[in-house]
mmCIF file of C-alpha atoms and ligand atoms in Angstrom:
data_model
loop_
_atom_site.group_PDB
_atom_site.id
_atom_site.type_symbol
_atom_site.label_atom_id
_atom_site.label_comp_id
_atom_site.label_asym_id
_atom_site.label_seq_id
_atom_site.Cartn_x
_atom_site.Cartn_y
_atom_site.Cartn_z
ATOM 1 C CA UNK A 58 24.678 35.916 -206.215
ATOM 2 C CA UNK A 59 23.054 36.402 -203.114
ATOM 3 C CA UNK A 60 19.645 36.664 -204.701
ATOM 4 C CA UNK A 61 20.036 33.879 -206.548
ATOM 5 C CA UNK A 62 20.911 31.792 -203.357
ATOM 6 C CA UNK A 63 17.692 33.543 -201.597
ATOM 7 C CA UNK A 64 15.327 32.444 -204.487
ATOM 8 C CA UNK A 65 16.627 28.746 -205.110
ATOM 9 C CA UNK A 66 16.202 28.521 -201.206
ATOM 10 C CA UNK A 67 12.633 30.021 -201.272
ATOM 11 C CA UNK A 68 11.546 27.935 -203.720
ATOM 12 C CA UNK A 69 13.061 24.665 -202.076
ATOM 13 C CA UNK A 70 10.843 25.948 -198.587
ATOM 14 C CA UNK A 71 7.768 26.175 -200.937
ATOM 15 C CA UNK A 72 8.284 22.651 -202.138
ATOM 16 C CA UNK A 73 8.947 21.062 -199.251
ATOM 17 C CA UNK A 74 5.657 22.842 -197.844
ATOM 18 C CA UNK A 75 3.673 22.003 -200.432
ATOM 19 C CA UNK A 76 4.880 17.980 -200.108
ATOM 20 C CA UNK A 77 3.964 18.348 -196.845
ATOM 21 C CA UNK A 78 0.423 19.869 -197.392
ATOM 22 C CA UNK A 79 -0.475 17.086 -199.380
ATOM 23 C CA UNK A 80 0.418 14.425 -197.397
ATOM 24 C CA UNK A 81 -1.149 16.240 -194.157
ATOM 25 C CA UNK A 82 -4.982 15.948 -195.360
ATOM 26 C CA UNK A 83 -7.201 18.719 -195.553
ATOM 27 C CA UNK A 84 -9.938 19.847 -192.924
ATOM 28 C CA UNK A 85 -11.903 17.951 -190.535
ATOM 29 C CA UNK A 86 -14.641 17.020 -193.318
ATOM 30 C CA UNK A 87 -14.356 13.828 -194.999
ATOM 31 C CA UNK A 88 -10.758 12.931 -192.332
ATOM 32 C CA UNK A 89 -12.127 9.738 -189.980
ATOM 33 C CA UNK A 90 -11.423 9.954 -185.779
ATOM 34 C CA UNK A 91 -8.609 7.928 -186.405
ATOM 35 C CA UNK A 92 -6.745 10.567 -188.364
ATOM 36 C CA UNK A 93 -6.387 8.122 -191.353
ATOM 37 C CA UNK A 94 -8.349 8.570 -194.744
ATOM 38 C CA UNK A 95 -10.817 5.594 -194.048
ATOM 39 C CA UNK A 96 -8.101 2.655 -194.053
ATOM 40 C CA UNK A 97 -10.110 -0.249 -192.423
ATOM 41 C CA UNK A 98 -8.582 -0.727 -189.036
ATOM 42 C CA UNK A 99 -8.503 -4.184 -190.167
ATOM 43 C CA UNK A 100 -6.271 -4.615 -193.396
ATOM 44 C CA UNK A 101 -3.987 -1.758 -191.205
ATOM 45 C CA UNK A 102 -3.397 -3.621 -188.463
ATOM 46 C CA UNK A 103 -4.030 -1.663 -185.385
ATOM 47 C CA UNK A 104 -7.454 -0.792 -183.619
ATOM 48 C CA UNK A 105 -9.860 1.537 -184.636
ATOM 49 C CA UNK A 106 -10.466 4.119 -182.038
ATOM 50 C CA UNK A 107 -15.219 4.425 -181.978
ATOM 51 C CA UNK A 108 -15.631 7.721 -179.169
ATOM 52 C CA UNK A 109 -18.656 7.957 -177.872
ATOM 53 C CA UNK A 110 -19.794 11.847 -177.137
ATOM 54 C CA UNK A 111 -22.543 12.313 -174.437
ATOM 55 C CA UNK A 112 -23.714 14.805 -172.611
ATOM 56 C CA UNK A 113 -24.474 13.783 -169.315
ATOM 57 C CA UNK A 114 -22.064 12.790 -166.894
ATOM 58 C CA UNK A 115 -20.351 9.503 -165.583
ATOM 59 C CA UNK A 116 -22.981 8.926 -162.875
ATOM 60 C CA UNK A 117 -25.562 8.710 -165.434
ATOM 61 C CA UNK A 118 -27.542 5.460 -166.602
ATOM 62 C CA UNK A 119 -26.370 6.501 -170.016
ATOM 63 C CA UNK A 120 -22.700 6.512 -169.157
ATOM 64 C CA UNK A 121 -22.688 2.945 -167.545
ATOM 65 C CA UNK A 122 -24.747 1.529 -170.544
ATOM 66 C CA UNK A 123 -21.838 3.190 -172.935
ATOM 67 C CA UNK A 124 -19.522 1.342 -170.719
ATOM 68 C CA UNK A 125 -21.624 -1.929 -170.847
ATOM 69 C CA UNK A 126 -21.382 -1.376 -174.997
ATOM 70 C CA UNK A 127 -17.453 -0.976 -174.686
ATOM 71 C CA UNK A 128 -17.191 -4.176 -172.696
ATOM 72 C CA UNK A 129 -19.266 -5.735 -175.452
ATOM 73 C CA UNK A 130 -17.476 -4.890 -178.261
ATOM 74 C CA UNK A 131 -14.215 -4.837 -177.024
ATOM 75 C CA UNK A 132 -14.782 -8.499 -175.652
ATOM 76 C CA UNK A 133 -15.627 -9.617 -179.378
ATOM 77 C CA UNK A 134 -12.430 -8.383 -181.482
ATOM 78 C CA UNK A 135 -9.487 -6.908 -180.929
ATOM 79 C CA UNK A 136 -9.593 -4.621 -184.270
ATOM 80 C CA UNK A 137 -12.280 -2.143 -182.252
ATOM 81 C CA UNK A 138 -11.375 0.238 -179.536
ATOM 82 C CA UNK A 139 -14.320 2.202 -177.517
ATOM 83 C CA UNK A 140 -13.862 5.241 -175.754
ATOM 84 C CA UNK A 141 -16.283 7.158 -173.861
ATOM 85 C CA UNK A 142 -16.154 11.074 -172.801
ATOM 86 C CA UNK A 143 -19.361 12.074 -170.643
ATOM 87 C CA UNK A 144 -20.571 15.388 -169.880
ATOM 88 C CA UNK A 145 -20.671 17.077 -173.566
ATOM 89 C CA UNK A 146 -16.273 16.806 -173.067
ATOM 90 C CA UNK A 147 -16.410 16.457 -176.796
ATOM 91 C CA UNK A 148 -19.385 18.330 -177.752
ATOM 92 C CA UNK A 149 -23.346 19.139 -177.229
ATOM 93 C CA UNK A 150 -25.689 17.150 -179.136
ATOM 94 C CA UNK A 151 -26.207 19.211 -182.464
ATOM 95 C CA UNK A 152 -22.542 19.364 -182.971
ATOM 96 C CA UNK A 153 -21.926 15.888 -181.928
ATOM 97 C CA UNK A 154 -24.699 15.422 -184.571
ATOM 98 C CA UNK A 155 -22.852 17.265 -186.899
ATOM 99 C CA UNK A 156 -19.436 15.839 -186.449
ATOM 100 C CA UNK A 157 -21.271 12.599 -187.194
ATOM 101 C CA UNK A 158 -22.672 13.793 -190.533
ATOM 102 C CA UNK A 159 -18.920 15.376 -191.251
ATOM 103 C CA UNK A 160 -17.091 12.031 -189.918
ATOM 104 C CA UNK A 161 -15.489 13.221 -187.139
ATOM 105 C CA UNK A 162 -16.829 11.675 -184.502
ATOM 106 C CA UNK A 163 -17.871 7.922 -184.478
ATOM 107 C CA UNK A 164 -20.905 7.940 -182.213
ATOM 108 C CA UNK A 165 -23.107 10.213 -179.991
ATOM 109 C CA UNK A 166 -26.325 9.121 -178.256
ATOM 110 C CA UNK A 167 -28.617 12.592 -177.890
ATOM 111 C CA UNK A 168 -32.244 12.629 -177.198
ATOM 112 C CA UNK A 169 -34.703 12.586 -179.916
ATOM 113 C CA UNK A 170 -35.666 16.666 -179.841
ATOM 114 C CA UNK A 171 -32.219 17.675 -181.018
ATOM 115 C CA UNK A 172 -32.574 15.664 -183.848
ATOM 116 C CA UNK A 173 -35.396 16.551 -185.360
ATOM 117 C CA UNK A 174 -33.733 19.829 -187.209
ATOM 118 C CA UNK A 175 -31.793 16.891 -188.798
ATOM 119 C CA UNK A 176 -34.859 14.073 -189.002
ATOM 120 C CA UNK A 177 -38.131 15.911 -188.952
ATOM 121 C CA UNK A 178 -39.717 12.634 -188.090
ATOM 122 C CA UNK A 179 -38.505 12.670 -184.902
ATOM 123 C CA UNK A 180 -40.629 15.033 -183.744
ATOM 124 C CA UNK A 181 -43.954 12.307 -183.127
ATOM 125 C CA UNK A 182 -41.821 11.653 -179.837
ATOM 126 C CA UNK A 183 -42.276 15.766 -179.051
ATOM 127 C CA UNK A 184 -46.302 15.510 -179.385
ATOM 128 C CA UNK A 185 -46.894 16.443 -175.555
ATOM 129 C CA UNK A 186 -48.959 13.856 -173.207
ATOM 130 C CA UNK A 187 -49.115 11.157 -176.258
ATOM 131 C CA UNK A 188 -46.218 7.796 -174.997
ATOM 132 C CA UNK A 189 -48.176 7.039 -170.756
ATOM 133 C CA UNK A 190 -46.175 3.922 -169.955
ATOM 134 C CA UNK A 191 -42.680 2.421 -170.329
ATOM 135 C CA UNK A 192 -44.763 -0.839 -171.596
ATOM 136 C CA UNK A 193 -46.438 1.129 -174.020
ATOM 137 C CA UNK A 194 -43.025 2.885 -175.454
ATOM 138 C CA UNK A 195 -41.234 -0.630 -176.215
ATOM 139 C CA UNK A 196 -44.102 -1.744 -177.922
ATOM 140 C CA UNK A 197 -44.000 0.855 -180.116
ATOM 141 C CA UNK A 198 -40.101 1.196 -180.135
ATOM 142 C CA UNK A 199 -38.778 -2.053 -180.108
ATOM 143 C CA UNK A 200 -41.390 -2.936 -183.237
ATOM 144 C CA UNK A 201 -41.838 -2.374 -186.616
ATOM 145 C CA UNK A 202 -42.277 1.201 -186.204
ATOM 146 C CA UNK A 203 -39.586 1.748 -183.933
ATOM 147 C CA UNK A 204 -37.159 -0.052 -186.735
ATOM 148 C CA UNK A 205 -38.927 1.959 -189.894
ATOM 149 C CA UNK A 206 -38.595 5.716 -188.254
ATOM 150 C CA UNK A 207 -34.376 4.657 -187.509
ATOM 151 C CA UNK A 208 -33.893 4.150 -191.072
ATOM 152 C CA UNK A 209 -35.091 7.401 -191.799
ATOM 153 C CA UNK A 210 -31.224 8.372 -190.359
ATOM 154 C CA UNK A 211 -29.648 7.193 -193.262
ATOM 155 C CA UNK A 212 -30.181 9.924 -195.755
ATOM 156 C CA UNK A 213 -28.655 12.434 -192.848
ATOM 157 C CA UNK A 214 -25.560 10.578 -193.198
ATOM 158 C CA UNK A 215 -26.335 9.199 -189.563
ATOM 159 C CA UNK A 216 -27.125 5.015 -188.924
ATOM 160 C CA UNK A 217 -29.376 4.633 -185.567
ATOM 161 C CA UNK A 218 -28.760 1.611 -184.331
ATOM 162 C CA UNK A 219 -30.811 1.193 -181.357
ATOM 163 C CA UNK A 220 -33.616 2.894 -178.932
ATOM 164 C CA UNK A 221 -31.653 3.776 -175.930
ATOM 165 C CA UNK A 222 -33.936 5.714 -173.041
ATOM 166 C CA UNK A 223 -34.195 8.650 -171.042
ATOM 167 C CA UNK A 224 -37.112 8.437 -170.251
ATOM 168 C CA UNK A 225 -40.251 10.559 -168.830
ATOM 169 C CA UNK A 226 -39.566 14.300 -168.176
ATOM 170 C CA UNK A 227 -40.088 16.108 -164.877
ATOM 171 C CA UNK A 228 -40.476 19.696 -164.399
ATOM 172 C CA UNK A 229 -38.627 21.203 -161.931
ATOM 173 C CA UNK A 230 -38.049 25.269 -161.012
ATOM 174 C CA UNK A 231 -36.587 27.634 -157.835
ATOM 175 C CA UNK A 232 -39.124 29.679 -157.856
ATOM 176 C CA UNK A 233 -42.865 28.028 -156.655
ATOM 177 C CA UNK A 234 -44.363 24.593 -155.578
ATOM 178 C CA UNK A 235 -46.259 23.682 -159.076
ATOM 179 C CA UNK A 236 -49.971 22.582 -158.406
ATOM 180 C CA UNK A 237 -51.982 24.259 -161.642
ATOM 181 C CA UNK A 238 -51.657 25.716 -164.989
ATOM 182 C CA UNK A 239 -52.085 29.004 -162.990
ATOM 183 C CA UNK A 240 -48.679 27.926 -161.562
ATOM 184 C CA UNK A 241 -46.806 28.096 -164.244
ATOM 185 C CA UNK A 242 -47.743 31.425 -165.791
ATOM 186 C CA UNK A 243 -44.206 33.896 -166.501
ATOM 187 C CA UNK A 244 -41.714 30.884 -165.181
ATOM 188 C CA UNK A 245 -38.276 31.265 -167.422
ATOM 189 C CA UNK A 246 -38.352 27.585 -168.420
ATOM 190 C CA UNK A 247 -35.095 26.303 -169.949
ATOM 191 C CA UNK A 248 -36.526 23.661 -173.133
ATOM 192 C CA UNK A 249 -34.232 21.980 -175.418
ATOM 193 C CA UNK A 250 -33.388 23.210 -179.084
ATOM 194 C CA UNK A 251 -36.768 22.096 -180.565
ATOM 195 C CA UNK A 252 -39.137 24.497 -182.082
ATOM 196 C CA UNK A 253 -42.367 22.083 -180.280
ATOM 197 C CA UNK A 254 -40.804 21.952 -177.056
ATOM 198 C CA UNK A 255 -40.573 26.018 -177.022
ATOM 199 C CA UNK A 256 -44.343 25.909 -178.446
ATOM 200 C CA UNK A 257 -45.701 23.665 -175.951
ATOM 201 C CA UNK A 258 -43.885 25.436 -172.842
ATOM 202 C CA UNK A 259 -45.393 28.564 -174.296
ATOM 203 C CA UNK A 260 -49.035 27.249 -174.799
ATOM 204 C CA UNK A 261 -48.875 26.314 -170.488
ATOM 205 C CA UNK A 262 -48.136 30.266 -170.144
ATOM 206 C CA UNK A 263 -44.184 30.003 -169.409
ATOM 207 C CA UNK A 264 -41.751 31.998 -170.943
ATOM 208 C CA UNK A 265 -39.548 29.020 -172.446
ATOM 209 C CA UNK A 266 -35.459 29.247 -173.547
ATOM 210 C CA UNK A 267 -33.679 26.751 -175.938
ATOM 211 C CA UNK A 268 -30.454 25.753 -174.578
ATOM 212 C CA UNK A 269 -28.049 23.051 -174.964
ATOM 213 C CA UNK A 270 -27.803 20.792 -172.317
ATOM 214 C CA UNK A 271 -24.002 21.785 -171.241
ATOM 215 C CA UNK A 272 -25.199 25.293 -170.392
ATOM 216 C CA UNK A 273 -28.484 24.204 -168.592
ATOM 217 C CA UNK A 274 -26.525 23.883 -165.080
ATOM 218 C CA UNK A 275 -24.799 27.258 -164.802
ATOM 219 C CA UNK A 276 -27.864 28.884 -166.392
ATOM 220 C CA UNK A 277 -29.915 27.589 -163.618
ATOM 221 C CA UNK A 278 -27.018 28.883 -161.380
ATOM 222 C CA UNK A 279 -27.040 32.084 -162.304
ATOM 223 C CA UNK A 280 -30.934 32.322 -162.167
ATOM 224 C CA UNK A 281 -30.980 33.171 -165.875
ATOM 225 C CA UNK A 282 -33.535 30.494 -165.928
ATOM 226 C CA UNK A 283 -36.255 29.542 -163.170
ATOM 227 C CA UNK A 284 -36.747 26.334 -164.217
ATOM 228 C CA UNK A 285 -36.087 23.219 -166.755
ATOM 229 C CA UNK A 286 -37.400 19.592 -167.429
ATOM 230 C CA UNK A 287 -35.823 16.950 -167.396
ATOM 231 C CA UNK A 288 -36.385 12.535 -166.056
ATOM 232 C CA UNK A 289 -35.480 11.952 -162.983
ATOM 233 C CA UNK A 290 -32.572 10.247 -162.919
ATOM 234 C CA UNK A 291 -31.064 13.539 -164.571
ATOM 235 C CA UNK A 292 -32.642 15.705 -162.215
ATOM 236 C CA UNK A 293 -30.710 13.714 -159.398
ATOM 237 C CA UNK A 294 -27.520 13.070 -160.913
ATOM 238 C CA UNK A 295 -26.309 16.072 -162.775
ATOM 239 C CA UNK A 296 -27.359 17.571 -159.053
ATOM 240 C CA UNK A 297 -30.291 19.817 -159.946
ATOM 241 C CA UNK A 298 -31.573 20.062 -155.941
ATOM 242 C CA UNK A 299 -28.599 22.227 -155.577
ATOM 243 C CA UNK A 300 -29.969 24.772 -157.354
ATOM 244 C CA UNK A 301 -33.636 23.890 -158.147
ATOM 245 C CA UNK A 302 -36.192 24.020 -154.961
ATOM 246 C CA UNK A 303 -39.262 22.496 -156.297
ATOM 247 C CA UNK A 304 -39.971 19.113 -158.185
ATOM 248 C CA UNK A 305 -43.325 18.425 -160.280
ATOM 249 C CA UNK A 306 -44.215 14.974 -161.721
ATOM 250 C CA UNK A 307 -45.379 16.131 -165.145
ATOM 251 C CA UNK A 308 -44.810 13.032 -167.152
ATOM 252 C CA UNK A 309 -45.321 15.846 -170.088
ATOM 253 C CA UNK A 310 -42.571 13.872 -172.775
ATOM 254 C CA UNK A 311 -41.080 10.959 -172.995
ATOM 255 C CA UNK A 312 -37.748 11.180 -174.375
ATOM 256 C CA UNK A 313 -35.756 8.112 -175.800
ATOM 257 C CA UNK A 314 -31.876 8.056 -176.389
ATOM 258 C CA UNK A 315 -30.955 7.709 -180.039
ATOM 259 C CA UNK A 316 -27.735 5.090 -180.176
ATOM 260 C CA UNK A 317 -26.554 7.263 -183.624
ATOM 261 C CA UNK A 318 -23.241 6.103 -185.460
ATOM 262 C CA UNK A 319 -21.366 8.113 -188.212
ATOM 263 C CA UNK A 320 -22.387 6.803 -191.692
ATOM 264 C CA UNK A 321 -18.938 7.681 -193.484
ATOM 265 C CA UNK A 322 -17.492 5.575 -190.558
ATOM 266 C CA UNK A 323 -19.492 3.109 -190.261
ATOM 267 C CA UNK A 324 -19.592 2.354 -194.352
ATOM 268 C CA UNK A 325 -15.703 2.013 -194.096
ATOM 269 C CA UNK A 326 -15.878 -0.950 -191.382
ATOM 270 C CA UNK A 327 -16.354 -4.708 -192.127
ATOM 271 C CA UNK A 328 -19.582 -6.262 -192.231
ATOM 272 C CA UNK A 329 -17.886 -8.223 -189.197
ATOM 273 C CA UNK A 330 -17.218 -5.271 -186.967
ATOM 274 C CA UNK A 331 -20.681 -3.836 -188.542
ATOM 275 C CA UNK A 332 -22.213 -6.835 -186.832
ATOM 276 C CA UNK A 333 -20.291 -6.491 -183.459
ATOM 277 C CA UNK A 334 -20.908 -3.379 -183.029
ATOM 278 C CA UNK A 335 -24.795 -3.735 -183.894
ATOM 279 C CA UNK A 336 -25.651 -6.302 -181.420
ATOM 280 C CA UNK A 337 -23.895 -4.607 -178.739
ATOM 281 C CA UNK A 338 -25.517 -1.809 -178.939
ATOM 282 C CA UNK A 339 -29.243 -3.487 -179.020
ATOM 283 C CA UNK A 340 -27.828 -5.248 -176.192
ATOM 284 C CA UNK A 341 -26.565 -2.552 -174.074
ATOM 285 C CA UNK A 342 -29.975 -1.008 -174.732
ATOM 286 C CA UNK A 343 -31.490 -3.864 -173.107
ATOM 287 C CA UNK A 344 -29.163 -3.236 -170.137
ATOM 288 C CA UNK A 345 -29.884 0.008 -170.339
ATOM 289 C CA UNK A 346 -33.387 0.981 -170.126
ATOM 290 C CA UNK A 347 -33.530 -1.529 -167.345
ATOM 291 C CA UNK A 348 -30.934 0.442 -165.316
ATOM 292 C CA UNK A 349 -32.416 3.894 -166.124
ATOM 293 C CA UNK A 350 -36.206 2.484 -164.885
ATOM 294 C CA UNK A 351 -34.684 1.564 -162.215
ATOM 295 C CA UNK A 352 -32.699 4.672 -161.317
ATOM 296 C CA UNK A 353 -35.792 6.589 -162.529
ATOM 297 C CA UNK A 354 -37.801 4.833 -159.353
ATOM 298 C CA UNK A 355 -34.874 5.644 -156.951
ATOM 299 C CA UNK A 356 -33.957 9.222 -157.906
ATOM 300 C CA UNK A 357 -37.942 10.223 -157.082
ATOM 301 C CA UNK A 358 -37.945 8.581 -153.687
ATOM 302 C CA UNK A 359 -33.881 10.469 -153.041
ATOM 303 C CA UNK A 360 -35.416 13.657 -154.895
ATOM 304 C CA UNK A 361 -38.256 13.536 -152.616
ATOM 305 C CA UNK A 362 -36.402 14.041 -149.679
ATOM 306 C CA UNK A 363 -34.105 16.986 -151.469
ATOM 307 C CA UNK A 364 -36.807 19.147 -153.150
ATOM 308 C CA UNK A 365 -40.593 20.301 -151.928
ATOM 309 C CA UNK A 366 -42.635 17.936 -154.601
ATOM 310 C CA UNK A 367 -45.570 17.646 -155.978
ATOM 311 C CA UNK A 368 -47.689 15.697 -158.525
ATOM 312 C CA UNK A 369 -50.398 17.564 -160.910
ATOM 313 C CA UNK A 370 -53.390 16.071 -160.202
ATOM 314 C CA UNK A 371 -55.209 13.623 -163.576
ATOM 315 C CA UNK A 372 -57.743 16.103 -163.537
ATOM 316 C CA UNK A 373 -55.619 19.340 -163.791
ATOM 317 C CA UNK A 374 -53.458 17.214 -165.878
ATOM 318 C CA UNK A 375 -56.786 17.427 -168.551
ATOM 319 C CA UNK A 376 -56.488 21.270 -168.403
ATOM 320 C CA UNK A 377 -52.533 21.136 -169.395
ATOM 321 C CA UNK A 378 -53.775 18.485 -172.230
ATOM 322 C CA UNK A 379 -56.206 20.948 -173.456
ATOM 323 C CA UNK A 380 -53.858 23.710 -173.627
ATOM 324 C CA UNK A 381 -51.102 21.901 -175.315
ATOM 325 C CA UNK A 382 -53.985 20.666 -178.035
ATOM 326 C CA UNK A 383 -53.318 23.555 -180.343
ATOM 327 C CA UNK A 384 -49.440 22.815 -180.541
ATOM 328 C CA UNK A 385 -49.664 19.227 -181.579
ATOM 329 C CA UNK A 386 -52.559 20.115 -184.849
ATOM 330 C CA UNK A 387 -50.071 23.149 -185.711
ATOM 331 C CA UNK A 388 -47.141 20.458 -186.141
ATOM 332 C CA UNK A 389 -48.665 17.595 -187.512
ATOM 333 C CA UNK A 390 -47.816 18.554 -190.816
ATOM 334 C CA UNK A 391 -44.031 19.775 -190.214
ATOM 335 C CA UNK A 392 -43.742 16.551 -188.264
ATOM 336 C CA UNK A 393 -45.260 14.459 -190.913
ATOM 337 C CA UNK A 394 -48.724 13.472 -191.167
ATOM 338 C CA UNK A 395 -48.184 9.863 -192.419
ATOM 339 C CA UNK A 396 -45.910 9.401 -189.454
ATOM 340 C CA UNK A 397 -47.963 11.066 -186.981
ATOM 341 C CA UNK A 398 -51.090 9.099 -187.651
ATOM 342 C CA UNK A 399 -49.270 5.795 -187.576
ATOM 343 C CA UNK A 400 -47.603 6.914 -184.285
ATOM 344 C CA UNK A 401 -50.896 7.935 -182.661
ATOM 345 C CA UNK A 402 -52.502 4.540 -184.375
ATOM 346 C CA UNK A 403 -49.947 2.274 -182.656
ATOM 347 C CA UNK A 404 -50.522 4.108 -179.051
ATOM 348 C CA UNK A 405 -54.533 3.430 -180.111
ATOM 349 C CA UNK A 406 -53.949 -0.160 -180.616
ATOM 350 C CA UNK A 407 -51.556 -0.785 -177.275
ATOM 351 C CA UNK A 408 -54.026 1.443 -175.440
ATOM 352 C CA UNK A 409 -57.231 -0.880 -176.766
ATOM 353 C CA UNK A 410 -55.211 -4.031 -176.161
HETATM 354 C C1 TK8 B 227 -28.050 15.102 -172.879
HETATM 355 C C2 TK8 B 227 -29.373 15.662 -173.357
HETATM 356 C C3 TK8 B 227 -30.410 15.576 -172.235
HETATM 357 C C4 TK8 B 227 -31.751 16.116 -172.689
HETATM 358 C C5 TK8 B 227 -31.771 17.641 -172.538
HETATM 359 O O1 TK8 B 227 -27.096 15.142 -173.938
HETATM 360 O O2 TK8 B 227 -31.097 18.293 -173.366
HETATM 361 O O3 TK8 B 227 -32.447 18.142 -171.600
HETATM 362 O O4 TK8 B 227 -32.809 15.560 -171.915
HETATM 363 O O5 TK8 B 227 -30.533 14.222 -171.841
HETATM 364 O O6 TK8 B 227 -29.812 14.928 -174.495
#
C-alpha cells in the first residue's frame, strides 16, 4: 500500500513539474527583456521595459545623451519605458552585442571596433589616420554612406539606428612622455577586441593587448598594461590621470558610437513606437555629438593640467602614417574592398571640396 501511495504521489510531483516547465519558458534565447514571449506592450497593457547597456559611466557624454533619448521617448507614449545602466552594469560590448542578437537585451551603444567580428564592414572606421575632422566625419556619416553601411546590421539580427560619437582617440601611458615612433617601441598598449587595432599598435613597435573596456581600469592599475587609447572625454572621466602619467594627442582613430537595437525586439513593436523610438535616437545623436565635442575641448585643457602632454608633431605624424601603411593594404580585403574604396572616395571628395 505504501508503495502504491509513494508512486501515485511521485507521479502527481512530476506532473505538476512538468505543467510548470512549460509555462516557465525556456532559456534566455528567443525570451524578450520583459520576460514575456514578445506580447506587444501595447495590446498587453503595461509598458515595455527598452535597457540601454553601456560601458562607460554616468559622467560620460554617452550617458547624458541615453538620458536625453529616455526623456524623448518617454515624453511621446506611455506604452515605452527606458532604462539606462552605465559602466558595462549589464555587460561589455560583445556580449551586450550578443544579448542583442539573442533578444535579451533591447539596446547597447558600443564603438564601431567591437563590432566588426559581427559586421566586417565596420572595420573602414579602423583604417588608421583616414576620418581628420569632426566636419569631415558627419559628412560622411550623416549621408548616404553613413545610412547604407547601418543597414548592413540587419542580417546580424541587430537594427542601427543612428551615428552616435566618441570621437578621436588619444594615447595615453605611465611609463614615458611620447614625442616619436622611437617612443613607443616595447609599451604594453591595452587596444580594443579588433584584430586591426592589435595590427596597427604592433606596426608603431608596441606590444598591444585586446581587452574589454570594463577591465581596462584595473588593468592599468595593476600595471599589467603601460598604456591605452582612448578620446578625451574618456580619458578624463572614467579618471585615467589617476593612474596614467603621460597624455599624447594622436588623433590615430576616430571612433563613432553605434545607437544598436535588438532586431527580435524591435520587429515585435508597433510601427508607432518603431517611429518614436527612431527619431529619438537621431535626435539624441544630435544632442549628443554636440555635448561630447564639447567635453572633448574641455577634458584636453583639465587633462592638461593632470598629465605631462604632448602633441606628435605633422611631420613625425608622416613617419607613424608610413608605418601603419602596411596594416591598412593587408585589411582591405577582410574589410571589404567595395566598401573601403567608397569610404576612402567620400574622404577624397570632402577633402577636394
Ligand atoms: C565603451 C567602449 C569604449 C571604447 C573602448 O563601451 O573600448 O576603448 O572606446 O568607448 O566602447
Amino acid at each position: 500500500m505504501f508503495k502504491k501511495k509513494n508512486f501515485l504521489f511521485t507521479l502527481l510531483l512530476l506532473l505538476i513539474v512538468a505543467v510548470l516547465t512549460a509555462c516557465g519558458g525556456g532559456s534566455t534565447e528567443g525570451t524578450t527583456s520583459s520576460g514575456s514571449n514578445g506580447e506587444s506592450s501595447e495590446s498587453s497593457g503595461e509598458a515595455r521595459t527598452l535597457r540601454i547597456s553601456l560601458g562607460l559611466n554616468d559622467q560620460h557624454p554617452l550617458y547624458h545623451s541615453s538620458m536625453k533619448f529616455k526623456e524623448l521617448v518617454e515624453s511621446q507614449t506611455d506604452t515605452l519605458k527606458v532604462e539606462v545602466y552605465h559602466s558595462g552594469q549589464i555587460a561589455d560590448d560583445r556580449s551586450a552585442i550578443e544579448m542583442l542578437q539573442f533578444g535579451t537585451l533591447e539596446i547597447t551603444i558600443p564603438s564601431s571596433a567591437p563590432f566588426v567580428s559581427f559586421v566586417p564592414e565596420y572595420g573602414v572606421f579602423d583604417l588608421p589616420f583616414t576620418l581628420t575632422s569632426t566636419e569631415m566625419v558627419d559628412a560622411i556619416l550623416q549621408g548616404e554612406f553613413g545610412e547604407n553601411l547601418a543597414a548592413k546590421t540587419e542580417a546580424q539580427g541587430i537594427v542601427q539606428l543612428a551615428w552616435w560619437e566618441n570621437g578621436f582617440r588619444q594615447l595615453t601611458n605611465d611609463t614615458k612622455p611620447i614625442n616619436t615612433l622611437e617612443d613607443l617601441k616595447g609599451l604594453k598598449i591595452r587596444v580594443m577586441e579588433n584584430e586591426m587595432h592589435i595590427d596597427t599598435w604592433k606596426a608603431l613597435g608596441t606590444n598591444p593587448t585586446p581587452m574589454a573596456f570594463t577591465e581596462l581600469f584595473t588593468a592599468m592599475q595593476q600595471k599589467t598594461v603601460d598604456g591605452q587609447e582612448n578620446p578625451y572625454p574618456s580619458i578624463l572621466l572614467e579618471k585615467y590621470p589617476e593612474v596614467q602619467k603621460y597624455l599624447t594627442e594622436t588623433n590615430h582613430v576616430y571612433s563613432p558610437f553605434l545607437f544598436l537595437v535588438s532586431k527580435k525586439i524591435w520587429d515585435e513593436l508597433s510601427a508607432e513606437q518603431q517611429e518614436i523610438i527612431r527619431s529619438a535616437a537621431i535626435e539624441a545623436g544630435e544632442y549628443n555629438r554636440e555635448l561630447t565635442r564639447q567635453t572633448a575641448n574641455e577634458a584636453l585643457e583639465e587633462l592638461k593640467g593632470q598629465m605631462e602632454f604632448t602633441k606628435i608633431s605633422d611631420e613625425e605624424l608622416e613617419r607613424f602614417k608610413e608605418a601603419v601603411k602596411p596594416v591598412i593594404e593587408q585589411y582591405k580585403d577582410q574589410v571589404g574592398t567595395e566598401i573601403v574604396e567608397q569610404y576612402l572616395s567620400e574622404i577624397e571628395n570632402f577633402s577636394n571640396k
